[in-house]
Coordinates of C-alpha atoms in Angstrom, one line a residue:
M1 CA 74.2 49.5 -31.6
R2 CA 72.8 51.3 -34.6
L3 CA 69.1 51.3 -35.0
V4 CA 67.7 51.6 -38.5
I5 CA 64.2 53.1 -38.6
N6 CA 61.6 51.9 -41.1
R7 CA 61.0 54.9 -43.4
C8 CA 57.4 54.0 -43.9
A9 CA 56.5 54.0 -40.2
P10 CA 55.8 57.8 -39.9
C11 CA 53.5 57.6 -42.9
F12 CA 51.8 54.7 -41.4
L13 CA 51.3 56.5 -38.1
D14 CA 50.0 59.6 -39.8
L15 CA 47.5 57.5 -41.6
A16 CA 46.4 55.8 -38.3
L17 CA 46.0 59.2 -36.6
S18 CA 44.0 60.6 -39.5
Q19 CA 41.7 57.6 -39.5
A20 CA 41.2 57.9 -35.8
A21 CA 40.3 61.6 -36.1
S22 CA 37.9 60.9 -38.9
E23 CA 36.1 58.4 -36.7
G24 CA 35.5 60.9 -34.0
I25 CA 38.1 59.8 -31.6
L26 CA 39.2 62.8 -29.4
F27 CA 42.7 63.4 -28.3
H28 CA 42.0 66.3 -25.9
S29 CA 43.7 64.5 -23.0
L30 CA 46.7 63.5 -25.0
Q31 CA 48.7 65.9 -27.1
V32 CA 50.9 63.9 -29.4
S33 CA 54.1 65.7 -29.7
L34 CA 56.5 65.5 -32.6
C35 CA 59.0 63.8 -30.3
F36 CA 56.5 61.2 -29.2
R37 CA 55.4 60.6 -32.8
G38 CA 59.1 60.1 -33.8
W39 CA 59.7 57.7 -30.9
L40 CA 56.5 55.7 -31.7
A41 CA 57.3 55.7 -35.4
G42 CA 60.8 54.3 -34.6
M43 CA 59.4 51.6 -32.4
L44 CA 56.9 50.6 -35.1
G45 CA 59.6 50.5 -37.7
V46 CA 61.7 48.1 -35.5
L47 CA 58.6 45.9 -35.0
L48 CA 57.9 45.8 -38.8
S49 CA 61.6 45.0 -39.5
L50 CA 61.3 42.0 -37.2
A51 CA 58.2 40.6 -39.0
P52 CA 58.9 37.3 -40.7
S53 CA 59.4 37.4 -44.4
A54 CA 60.4 34.4 -46.6
S55 CA 62.5 36.5 -49.0
S56 CA 64.3 38.4 -46.3
D57 CA 64.9 35.3 -44.2
V58 CA 66.5 33.6 -47.2
S59 CA 68.6 36.6 -48.2
A60 CA 69.8 37.1 -44.7
S61 CA 70.8 33.5 -44.1
R62 CA 73.9 31.8 -45.4
P63 CA 73.1 28.1 -45.7
N64 CA 75.5 25.3 -45.9
I65 CA 75.5 23.9 -49.4
L66 CA 75.8 20.2 -50.2
L67 CA 75.8 19.4 -54.0
L68 CA 75.5 15.7 -55.0
M69 CA 76.3 14.8 -58.6
A70 CA 76.0 11.4 -60.1
D71 CA 78.1 10.3 -63.1
D72 CA 76.2 9.0 -66.2
L73 CA 72.9 8.5 -64.4
G74 CA 69.8 8.4 -66.6
I75 CA 66.8 10.5 -65.5
G76 CA 64.7 7.4 -65.8
D77 CA 66.8 5.4 -63.3
I78 CA 65.2 7.2 -60.3
G79 CA 61.9 6.3 -58.7
C80 CA 60.7 9.9 -58.3
Y81 CA 61.2 10.4 -62.0
G82 CA 59.0 7.4 -63.0
N83 CA 61.1 4.2 -62.4
N84 CA 59.1 1.7 -60.4
T85 CA 61.6 -1.2 -60.6
M86 CA 64.8 0.5 -59.4
R87 CA 65.0 1.1 -55.6
T88 CA 66.1 4.7 -54.9
P89 CA 64.3 5.6 -51.6
N90 CA 66.8 8.1 -50.4
I91 CA 66.8 10.2 -53.6
D92 CA 63.0 9.9 -53.7
H93 CA 62.9 11.1 -50.1
L94 CA 64.8 14.3 -51.1
A95 CA 62.2 15.0 -53.8
E96 CA 59.3 14.3 -51.4
F97 CA 60.5 16.9 -49.0
G98 CA 62.1 19.2 -51.5
V99 CA 61.6 20.7 -54.9
K100 CA 61.8 18.6 -58.1
L101 CA 62.7 20.1 -61.5
T102 CA 61.3 18.2 -64.5
Q103 CA 62.8 20.4 -67.3
H104 CA 66.4 20.4 -65.9
V105 CA 69.1 20.0 -68.5
S106 CA 72.9 19.9 -68.7
A107 CA 75.0 22.2 -70.9
A108 CA 76.6 19.2 -72.6
S109 CA 76.0 15.5 -73.0
L110 CA 79.5 14.4 -71.8
C111 CA 81.2 14.9 -68.4
T112 CA 84.2 17.2 -69.0
P113 CA 82.2 20.0 -70.8
S114 CA 79.1 19.5 -68.6
R115 CA 81.1 19.8 -65.4
A116 CA 83.0 22.8 -66.6
A117 CA 79.6 24.6 -67.3
F118 CA 78.2 23.5 -63.9
L119 CA 81.1 25.0 -62.0
T120 CA 81.4 28.2 -64.0
G121 CA 77.7 28.9 -64.9
R122 CA 78.8 29.3 -68.6
Y123 CA 78.5 27.3 -71.7
P124 CA 81.6 25.2 -72.1
I125 CA 82.4 26.8 -75.5
R126 CA 83.0 30.1 -73.6
S127 CA 85.8 28.5 -71.5
G128 CA 87.2 26.4 -74.3
M129 CA 86.2 23.2 -72.6
V130 CA 85.2 21.7 -75.9
S131 CA 86.9 20.1 -78.9
S132 CA 86.6 20.3 -82.7
T133 CA 88.4 17.1 -83.4
G134 CA 86.3 14.4 -81.7
H135 CA 88.2 14.4 -78.4
R136 CA 85.2 15.3 -76.4
V137 CA 86.5 14.8 -72.9
L138 CA 90.0 14.9 -71.4
Q139 CA 91.6 11.6 -72.5
W140 CA 94.4 11.3 -69.9
T141 CA 95.4 12.7 -66.5
G142 CA 98.8 13.7 -68.0
V143 CA 97.6 16.2 -70.5
P144 CA 98.0 20.0 -70.4
G145 CA 94.3 20.7 -71.2
G146 CA 91.9 21.6 -68.4
L147 CA 89.7 24.3 -66.9
P148 CA 91.5 27.5 -67.6
T149 CA 93.0 29.4 -64.7
N150 CA 91.1 32.6 -65.6
E151 CA 87.7 30.9 -65.1
T152 CA 85.8 31.7 -62.0
T153 CA 84.0 28.8 -60.2
F154 CA 81.3 29.1 -57.6
A155 CA 83.7 27.5 -55.2
K156 CA 86.2 30.3 -55.7
I157 CA 83.5 33.0 -54.9
L158 CA 82.1 31.1 -51.9
K159 CA 85.6 30.7 -50.5
E160 CA 86.1 34.4 -50.7
K161 CA 82.9 34.8 -48.8
G162 CA 84.2 32.7 -45.9
Y163 CA 82.8 29.3 -46.8
A164 CA 84.9 26.2 -46.2
T165 CA 84.9 24.5 -49.7
G166 CA 85.5 20.8 -50.4
L167 CA 85.3 18.4 -53.4
I168 CA 85.1 14.7 -52.8
G169 CA 85.0 12.3 -55.8
K170 CA 85.5 12.8 -59.5
W171 CA 87.1 16.0 -61.0
H172 CA 88.0 15.3 -64.7
L173 CA 88.8 18.9 -65.5
G174 CA 92.5 18.7 -65.8
L175 CA 95.5 18.7 -63.5
N176 CA 98.8 20.1 -64.8
C177 CA 100.1 22.5 -67.4
E178 CA 103.9 22.3 -67.7
S179 CA 105.1 19.9 -65.0
A180 CA 103.7 17.0 -63.0
S181 CA 103.5 19.2 -59.9
D182 CA 102.3 22.6 -61.1
H183 CA 98.6 21.7 -60.5
C184 CA 97.4 24.6 -62.6
H185 CA 94.0 22.9 -63.2
H186 CA 93.7 21.2 -59.8
P187 CA 90.5 21.7 -57.7
L188 CA 92.5 23.6 -55.1
H189 CA 93.4 26.1 -57.8
H190 CA 89.7 26.6 -58.6
G191 CA 88.4 27.5 -55.2
F192 CA 88.3 24.3 -53.2
D193 CA 90.1 24.2 -49.9
S194 CA 90.2 20.4 -49.9
F195 CA 90.0 17.6 -52.5
Y196 CA 89.8 13.9 -52.1
G197 CA 89.1 11.6 -55.0
M198 CA 90.0 10.9 -58.6
P199 CA 91.5 13.7 -60.6
F200 CA 90.5 11.9 -63.7
S201 CA 87.4 9.7 -64.1
M202 CA 86.3 6.1 -63.5
M203 CA 86.6 4.1 -66.8
G204 CA 86.0 0.6 -68.0
D205 CA 89.8 0.6 -68.7
C206 CA 90.4 0.9 -64.9
A207 CA 89.2 -2.7 -64.6
R208 CA 90.3 -3.7 -68.1
W209 CA 86.7 -4.2 -69.2
E210 CA 85.7 -5.3 -72.7
L211 CA 83.8 -2.0 -72.8
S212 CA 86.9 0.1 -73.2
E213 CA 87.4 3.9 -73.6
K214 CA 91.0 3.8 -75.1
R215 CA 92.8 0.6 -74.2
V216 CA 91.4 -1.6 -77.0
N217 CA 91.9 1.1 -79.6
L218 CA 95.6 1.6 -78.5
E219 CA 96.3 -2.1 -78.4
Q220 CA 94.9 -2.4 -82.0
K221 CA 97.0 0.5 -83.2
L222 CA 100.2 -0.9 -81.6
H223 CA 99.5 -4.3 -83.0
F224 CA 99.1 -2.8 -86.5
L225 CA 102.3 -0.8 -86.2
F226 CA 104.1 -4.0 -84.9
Q227 CA 102.9 -5.9 -88.0
V228 CA 104.1 -3.2 -90.4
L229 CA 107.5 -3.0 -88.7
A230 CA 107.8 -6.8 -88.5
L231 CA 107.1 -7.1 -92.2
A232 CA 109.5 -4.3 -93.0
T233 CA 112.2 -5.9 -90.8
L234 CA 111.7 -9.3 -92.5
T235 CA 111.8 -7.7 -96.0
L236 CA 115.0 -5.8 -95.2
A237 CA 116.6 -8.9 -93.7
A238 CA 115.7 -11.1 -96.7
G239 CA 117.0 -8.4 -99.1
K240 CA 120.2 -8.2 -97.1
L241 CA 120.7 -11.9 -97.0
T242 CA 120.0 -12.4 -100.7
R243 CA 122.1 -9.3 -101.5
L244 CA 119.1 -7.7 -103.3
V245 CA 119.3 -4.7 -101.0
S246 CA 122.6 -3.0 -100.2
V247 CA 122.0 -1.7 -96.7
S248 CA 123.8 -2.2 -93.5
W249 CA 122.5 -4.3 -90.7
M250 CA 121.8 -1.2 -88.5
P251 CA 118.4 -0.3 -89.9
V252 CA 117.4 -4.0 -89.9
I253 CA 118.4 -4.3 -86.2
G254 CA 116.7 -1.0 -85.4
S255 CA 113.4 -1.8 -87.0
A256 CA 113.5 -5.2 -85.2
L257 CA 114.1 -3.6 -81.8
L258 CA 111.3 -1.1 -82.5
A259 CA 108.9 -3.9 -83.5
V260 CA 109.7 -5.8 -80.3
F261 CA 109.1 -2.6 -78.3
L262 CA 105.7 -2.1 -80.0
L263 CA 104.7 -5.7 -79.3
T264 CA 105.6 -5.4 -75.7
A265 CA 103.9 -2.0 -75.4
S266 CA 100.7 -3.5 -76.8
Y267 CA 100.6 -6.0 -73.9
F268 CA 101.4 -3.5 -71.2
V269 CA 99.3 -0.5 -72.4
G270 CA 96.4 -1.7 -70.2
A271 CA 98.6 -1.6 -67.1
L272 CA 99.9 1.9 -68.1
I273 CA 96.3 3.2 -68.2
V274 CA 95.4 1.7 -64.9
H275 CA 98.4 3.4 -63.2
A276 CA 98.3 6.6 -65.2
D277 CA 94.6 7.4 -64.7
C278 CA 93.0 5.3 -62.0
F279 CA 94.3 6.7 -58.7
L280 CA 93.2 8.7 -55.7
M281 CA 94.6 12.0 -54.4
R282 CA 94.2 14.0 -51.2
N283 CA 94.8 17.6 -52.1
H284 CA 98.2 17.5 -54.0
T285 CA 99.3 14.1 -52.8
I286 CA 98.6 10.8 -54.4
T287 CA 97.3 8.4 -51.7
E288 CA 96.6 5.3 -53.8
Q289 CA 98.0 4.4 -57.2
P290 CA 96.4 2.4 -58.7
M291 CA 93.2 2.6 -56.7
R292 CA 91.7 -0.5 -54.9
F293 CA 88.1 -0.6 -56.0
Q294 CA 86.5 -2.2 -53.0
R295 CA 88.0 0.5 -50.8
V296 CA 86.7 3.5 -52.7
T297 CA 83.0 3.7 -51.6
P298 CA 83.8 3.4 -47.8
L299 CA 86.7 5.9 -48.3
I300 CA 84.5 8.5 -49.9
L301 CA 81.8 8.1 -47.2
R302 CA 84.4 8.4 -44.5
E303 CA 85.7 11.6 -46.1
V304 CA 82.3 13.1 -46.3
E305 CA 81.6 12.4 -42.6
S306 CA 85.0 13.9 -41.7
F307 CA 84.4 17.0 -43.7
L308 CA 81.0 17.6 -42.1
K309 CA 82.4 17.1 -38.6
R310 CA 85.3 19.5 -39.3
N311 CA 83.0 22.2 -40.7
K312 CA 79.7 21.8 -38.9
R313 CA 80.0 25.3 -37.5
G314 CA 79.7 26.4 -41.1
P315 CA 79.1 27.8 -43.5
F316 CA 80.4 25.2 -45.9
L317 CA 80.2 24.2 -49.6
L318 CA 80.7 20.5 -50.3
L319 CA 80.5 18.9 -53.7
V320 CA 80.2 15.2 -53.6
S321 CA 80.9 14.0 -57.2
F322 CA 80.1 10.3 -57.2
L323 CA 82.1 7.8 -59.2
H324 CA 78.9 5.9 -59.6
V325 CA 77.3 5.0 -62.0
H326 CA 80.0 5.1 -64.7
I327 CA 81.4 1.9 -66.0
P328 CA 83.0 -0.4 -64.8
L329 CA 80.2 -0.1 -62.2
I330 CA 82.3 -0.8 -59.2
T331 CA 79.9 -2.1 -56.6
T332 CA 80.6 -3.5 -53.1
K333 CA 79.6 -7.0 -52.2
N334 CA 76.6 -5.9 -50.1
F335 CA 74.8 -4.7 -53.3
L336 CA 75.9 -7.2 -55.9
G337 CA 73.0 -9.2 -57.4
K338 CA 70.4 -7.3 -55.3
S339 CA 68.6 -5.2 -58.0
A340 CA 66.3 -6.2 -60.8
H341 CA 68.6 -4.6 -63.4
G342 CA 71.8 -6.5 -63.2
L343 CA 75.1 -4.8 -62.3
Y344 CA 74.0 -1.4 -63.5
G345 CA 71.0 -1.5 -61.2
D346 CA 73.2 -2.8 -58.3
N347 CA 75.4 0.3 -58.8
V348 CA 72.5 2.7 -58.9
E349 CA 71.0 1.3 -55.7
E350 CA 74.4 1.4 -54.0
M351 CA 74.7 5.1 -54.9
D352 CA 71.3 5.8 -53.5
W353 CA 72.4 4.1 -50.3
M354 CA 75.4 6.4 -50.3
V355 CA 73.1 9.4 -50.6
G356 CA 71.2 8.1 -47.6
Q357 CA 74.4 7.7 -45.6
I358 CA 75.4 11.3 -46.4
L359 CA 72.0 12.7 -45.5
N360 CA 72.2 10.7 -42.2
A361 CA 75.6 12.3 -41.5
L362 CA 74.0 15.7 -41.9
D363 CA 71.3 14.7 -39.3
V364 CA 73.9 13.4 -36.9
E365 CA 75.8 16.7 -37.0
G366 CA 72.5 18.7 -36.6
L367 CA 73.0 20.3 -40.1
T368 CA 69.8 19.2 -41.9
N369 CA 67.8 22.4 -41.4
S370 CA 70.7 24.7 -42.2
T371 CA 71.8 22.9 -45.4
L372 CA 70.6 23.3 -49.0
V373 CA 71.0 19.9 -50.6
Y374 CA 71.0 19.5 -54.4
F375 CA 71.1 16.2 -56.4
T376 CA 71.7 15.8 -60.1
S377 CA 73.6 13.9 -62.8
D378 CA 76.2 15.4 -65.1
H379 CA 74.3 14.2 -68.2
G380 CA 72.0 11.4 -69.4
G381 CA 72.7 7.7 -69.3
S382 CA 74.8 5.9 -71.9
L383 CA 72.9 3.7 -74.4
E384 CA 76.0 2.4 -76.1
N385 CA 77.4 0.7 -73.0
Q386 CA 76.1 -2.7 -74.0
L387 CA 77.6 -6.1 -74.3
G388 CA 75.4 -8.6 -76.1
N389 CA 71.9 -8.4 -74.5
T390 CA 73.2 -6.8 -71.2
Q391 CA 72.9 -3.1 -70.7
Y392 CA 75.6 -1.4 -68.6
G393 CA 74.3 2.1 -69.1
G394 CA 71.4 4.2 -67.8
W395 CA 67.8 4.5 -68.9
N396 CA 66.6 7.9 -70.0
G397 CA 62.9 7.3 -69.5
L398 CA 60.7 8.5 -72.3
Y399 CA 63.4 10.8 -73.7
K400 CA 65.1 10.1 -77.0
G401 CA 68.9 9.5 -77.2
G402 CA 71.5 9.4 -74.5
K403 CA 75.0 10.3 -73.4
G404 CA 77.1 12.0 -76.1
M405 CA 74.2 13.2 -78.2
G406 CA 74.4 17.0 -78.3
G407 CA 70.7 17.8 -78.8
W408 CA 68.4 14.8 -78.1
E409 CA 66.7 15.1 -74.7
G410 CA 68.0 11.8 -73.4
G411 CA 71.6 13.0 -73.4
I412 CA 70.9 16.3 -71.6
R413 CA 67.7 15.9 -69.5
V414 CA 68.9 15.2 -65.9
P415 CA 67.3 15.0 -62.4
G416 CA 67.3 18.2 -60.4
I417 CA 66.2 18.1 -56.7
F418 CA 66.6 20.8 -54.1
R419 CA 65.9 20.4 -50.4
W420 CA 66.1 23.1 -47.7
P421 CA 63.7 22.3 -44.8
G422 CA 61.7 25.2 -43.6
V423 CA 62.6 27.3 -46.6
L424 CA 61.7 25.5 -49.8
P425 CA 58.2 24.1 -50.1
A426 CA 58.1 20.3 -49.7
G427 CA 56.8 18.3 -52.7
R428 CA 56.9 21.2 -55.1
V429 CA 57.3 20.2 -58.8
I430 CA 58.6 22.8 -61.3
G431 CA 58.2 22.2 -65.1
E432 CA 60.1 25.3 -66.2
P433 CA 63.3 25.1 -68.3
T434 CA 66.3 25.1 -66.0
S435 CA 70.0 24.3 -66.4
L436 CA 72.9 22.9 -64.4
M437 CA 74.5 26.3 -65.1
D438 CA 71.8 27.8 -62.8
V439 CA 73.5 26.4 -59.7
F440 CA 76.3 28.9 -60.1
P441 CA 74.3 32.1 -59.6
T442 CA 72.0 30.5 -57.1
V443 CA 74.6 29.4 -54.6
V444 CA 76.7 32.5 -55.2
Q445 CA 73.8 34.8 -54.3
L446 CA 72.7 32.6 -51.3
A447 CA 76.3 32.9 -50.0
G448 CA 76.1 36.7 -50.2
G449 CA 78.5 36.9 -53.2
E450 CA 78.2 38.7 -56.5
V451 CA 77.9 37.1 -59.9
P452 CA 80.9 38.2 -62.0
Q453 CA 80.2 41.2 -64.2
D454 CA 83.3 40.9 -66.4
R455 CA 82.1 37.9 -68.3
V456 CA 78.9 36.3 -69.7
I457 CA 77.1 34.1 -67.1
D458 CA 74.6 31.9 -68.8
G459 CA 73.0 30.5 -65.6
R460 CA 70.1 32.1 -63.8
D461 CA 69.3 32.4 -60.1
L462 CA 66.8 29.6 -59.3
L463 CA 65.8 30.8 -55.9
P464 CA 62.6 32.8 -56.9
L465 CA 61.4 29.8 -58.9
L466 CA 62.2 27.4 -56.0
L467 CA 60.4 29.6 -53.5
G468 CA 57.4 30.1 -55.7
T469 CA 57.8 33.9 -55.9
A470 CA 58.4 33.6 -59.6
Q471 CA 56.2 31.6 -61.9
H472 CA 58.5 31.3 -64.9
S473 CA 62.1 30.5 -65.5
D474 CA 64.4 33.3 -66.6
H475 CA 65.6 31.1 -69.5
E476 CA 63.8 32.1 -72.7
F477 CA 66.4 30.2 -74.9
L478 CA 68.9 27.5 -74.1
M479 CA 71.6 26.3 -76.6
H480 CA 72.7 22.7 -77.0
Y481 CA 76.2 22.1 -78.2
C482 CA 78.1 19.0 -79.3
E483 CA 81.8 19.8 -79.1
R484 CA 82.0 23.3 -80.5
F485 CA 79.1 22.7 -82.9
L486 CA 75.6 24.0 -82.1
H487 CA 73.2 21.0 -82.6
A488 CA 69.9 22.3 -81.2
A489 CA 68.2 25.1 -79.3
R490 CA 65.0 25.4 -77.3
W491 CA 62.6 28.4 -76.9
H492 CA 60.3 28.8 -74.0
Q493 CA 57.5 30.9 -75.5
R494 CA 55.9 31.9 -72.2
D495 CA 52.8 33.7 -73.5
R496 CA 51.7 30.5 -75.2
G497 CA 53.1 28.1 -72.6
T498 CA 55.0 26.3 -75.3
L499 CA 58.5 24.8 -75.3
W500 CA 59.9 24.6 -78.8
K501 CA 62.9 22.5 -79.7
V502 CA 64.9 23.0 -82.9
H503 CA 67.5 20.5 -84.2
F504 CA 70.0 21.8 -86.7
V505 CA 72.2 18.7 -86.6
T506 CA 71.5 15.2 -85.4
P507 CA 73.7 12.1 -85.4
V508 CA 73.1 9.1 -87.7
F509 CA 72.0 6.2 -85.5
Q510 CA 73.5 2.8 -86.2
P511 CA 72.2 0.4 -87.2
E512 CA 69.5 2.1 -89.2
G513 CA 66.3 2.5 -87.1
A514 CA 68.2 2.1 -83.8
G515 CA 68.1 4.8 -81.1
A516 CA 71.8 5.1 -80.6
C517 CA 75.2 4.8 -82.3
Y518 CA 75.9 1.1 -81.4
G519 CA 79.3 0.0 -82.3
R520 CA 80.8 3.3 -81.2
K521 CA 81.5 4.7 -77.7
V522 CA 79.4 7.8 -78.4
C523 CA 77.7 9.4 -81.4
P524 CA 79.8 11.9 -83.4
C525 CA 79.3 15.6 -83.5
S526 CA 80.4 16.3 -87.0
G527 CA 81.5 14.7 -90.3
E528 CA 79.8 12.1 -92.4
K529 CA 77.9 10.5 -89.5
V530 CA 75.7 13.5 -88.8
V531 CA 72.9 15.1 -90.7
H532 CA 72.5 18.8 -91.2
H533 CA 68.8 19.6 -91.4
D534 CA 67.4 22.2 -93.8
P535 CA 64.9 23.2 -92.7
P536 CA 65.7 22.2 -89.1
L537 CA 63.7 19.7 -87.2
L538 CA 61.0 21.3 -85.0
F539 CA 59.4 19.7 -82.0
D540 CA 56.9 20.9 -79.4
L541 CA 58.3 19.5 -76.2
S542 CA 55.3 20.7 -74.2
R543 CA 53.2 18.2 -76.1
D544 CA 55.8 15.8 -77.4
P545 CA 58.6 15.4 -74.8
S546 CA 59.8 12.2 -76.5
E547 CA 60.6 14.1 -79.7
T548 CA 58.8 11.6 -81.9
H549 CA 56.6 13.9 -84.0
V550 CA 58.5 16.3 -86.3
L551 CA 56.4 19.4 -87.0
T552 CA 56.0 20.7 -90.6
P553 CA 54.5 23.8 -92.1
A554 CA 51.4 21.7 -92.8
S555 CA 51.0 20.6 -89.2
E556 CA 52.2 23.7 -87.4
P557 CA 51.0 27.1 -88.5
L558 CA 53.8 28.9 -86.6
F559 CA 56.5 26.8 -88.2
Y560 CA 58.4 29.5 -90.0
Q561 CA 57.9 32.1 -87.3
V562 CA 59.3 29.8 -84.6
L563 CA 62.3 28.9 -86.8
E564 CA 63.1 32.5 -87.5
R565 CA 62.8 33.5 -83.8
V566 CA 65.1 30.7 -82.8
R567 CA 67.6 31.6 -85.5
Q568 CA 67.6 35.2 -84.4
A569 CA 68.3 34.0 -80.8
V570 CA 71.2 31.8 -82.0
R571 CA 72.7 34.8 -83.9
E572 CA 72.4 37.0 -80.8
H573 CA 74.0 34.2 -78.7
Q574 CA 76.9 33.7 -81.1
Q575 CA 77.7 37.4 -81.0
T576 CA 78.4 37.0 -77.3
L577 CA 81.1 34.3 -77.9
S578 CA 84.8 35.2 -77.9
P579 CA 87.6 33.0 -79.4
V580 CA 89.4 31.0 -76.8
P581 CA 91.9 28.1 -77.0
L582 CA 90.0 24.8 -77.2
Q583 CA 91.3 22.8 -74.2
L584 CA 90.2 19.4 -75.5
D585 CA 91.6 19.6 -79.0
R586 CA 94.4 17.3 -80.0
L587 CA 97.4 19.4 -78.7
G588 CA 95.8 19.9 -75.3
N589 CA 94.7 16.3 -75.1
L590 CA 97.8 14.3 -75.9
W591 CA 99.5 12.3 -73.1
R592 CA 102.8 13.8 -72.0
P593 CA 105.0 11.6 -69.7
W594 CA 106.4 14.7 -67.9
L595 CA 102.9 15.7 -66.8
Q596 CA 102.0 12.3 -65.5
P597 CA 101.4 12.3 -61.7
C598 CA 103.3 9.4 -60.1
C599 CA 103.9 8.6 -56.4
G600 CA 107.2 6.9 -57.2
P601 CA 109.9 7.4 -59.8
F602 CA 108.1 7.2 -63.2
P603 CA 107.0 4.7 -64.5
L604 CA 107.0 2.9 -61.1
C605 CA 103.8 4.5 -60.0
W606 CA 102.6 2.5 -57.1
C607 CA 101.6 3.5 -53.5
L608 CA 99.1 2.9 -50.7
R609 CA 99.4 5.7 -48.2
E610 CA 96.1 5.5 -46.2
D611 CA 94.6 2.8 -44.0
D612 CA 91.5 0.8 -44.8
P613 CA 88.3 2.5 -43.6
Q614 CA 86.9 1.0 -40.4

């Protein structure tokens, strides 16, 4: 066994001997030899090295890591963030015995770019997980776009450090590149040892809801094309019969057949979407296509419990990416009609119950004290998910805007809760700017890994802030993108304790005076429906978190200095960007039949390969 001696121990011993001599203590009966001094110094060094230290304990340990991410959850939907009518006792319990972040933001206000940033610690524009054409998320499972293979996720690094890594739930970061089985964007290609869940995303179209992501639009387009072709067919037929048009019957018959095909397709497009996107996979194998909604929640919980049992000797990384609370708000019978907020509230409360079941599974396996637990949402709640007077999207508390809005706080302010018993102080609340991207360097360094040096990492290690050894966040500036367009930026001016927010571009709310883009799925990022502000809008979030009072040169003496400092930071940030292919642009986001995963001969995609959970 190799013994490492504390280098300060001899100095400490010399100081003690000198002090004893100065106080008249005689050592006539004891001659301290150099050998004895060396031995005593060594023993003292060992004792000092064994002394408890919070920082050394944390750096020496390699905790299990459990990451819980909700889908479309508003920060105002949770009790510990101010909601007193929604019951979320399990999430609240995490905050009570953990650390709560109140200035936690996502890197994008929609799921695909936000989740890419979360996994890589980088703004999505760096990986190309953005668009310039309005296709702001992956539109189908069978598209070639996705998280590039050269991106490094925290799962990949932790796997290299000996962690068992698993993903359960939603992925929505792509699947295939050139064939239906190459799995180039699959979770297992990005560092996860195991995957069970949806490679795509829950959608209203999965249940053929009136709130539709693409079905209604496709049906309308197909109906329009049918009408055009039907009119053309009738015109050609009439011309042929009256001998006004000298054409053969072949184009007439061809256009008639195409019109019939389009009419048929318009009626079956809903079924195509359900089979093409709404299915479950285990690793590379489709287990359920299409998915049976009432089975999903118990299946996910069973999978979590199984993962914890298999890997309880640790260390492990498990990302539970909930399908809740995205529309169509699939809720089991035990929670229907139980909340004060309709179906959306029922779904939130069921997700909270799921959190409780997962935490209980940790307890059962004796893993609570050795596991860092983190809870968040991928972005803010959707305001546009509304039918009549019924709201099917989240509440973002006092923050303006919601899902899909690149700069307004309601779209990017998310819950952030960390719990690690015995290490992180219980009940601590942190009001410093933090980001979902910070999870990357935090878990990498806790696992004993190294943050990549060959690329820009925008996240910052949160551990000093969580432990209380640092008073301020390492983020001085944070950028807020909508697709590839920079909409806003924030500046944490630490010496003044001020958090400035500058909006360069904002969406035009509809109808006028509303707080969202009603009548659309989400607000646009560019074009005629956005406003470019000159000068930009300036807010002081430390005094005005709701972004209701626009500052002017008359009301804020530092107006021009703040704008210039933020513009300088934006220029410096943009100099660090490199051109990359945009994965969500039209070419990477068009459905290709040969990329479509199917558990039978296409298009007969139907299977049920796993038993019902007990």
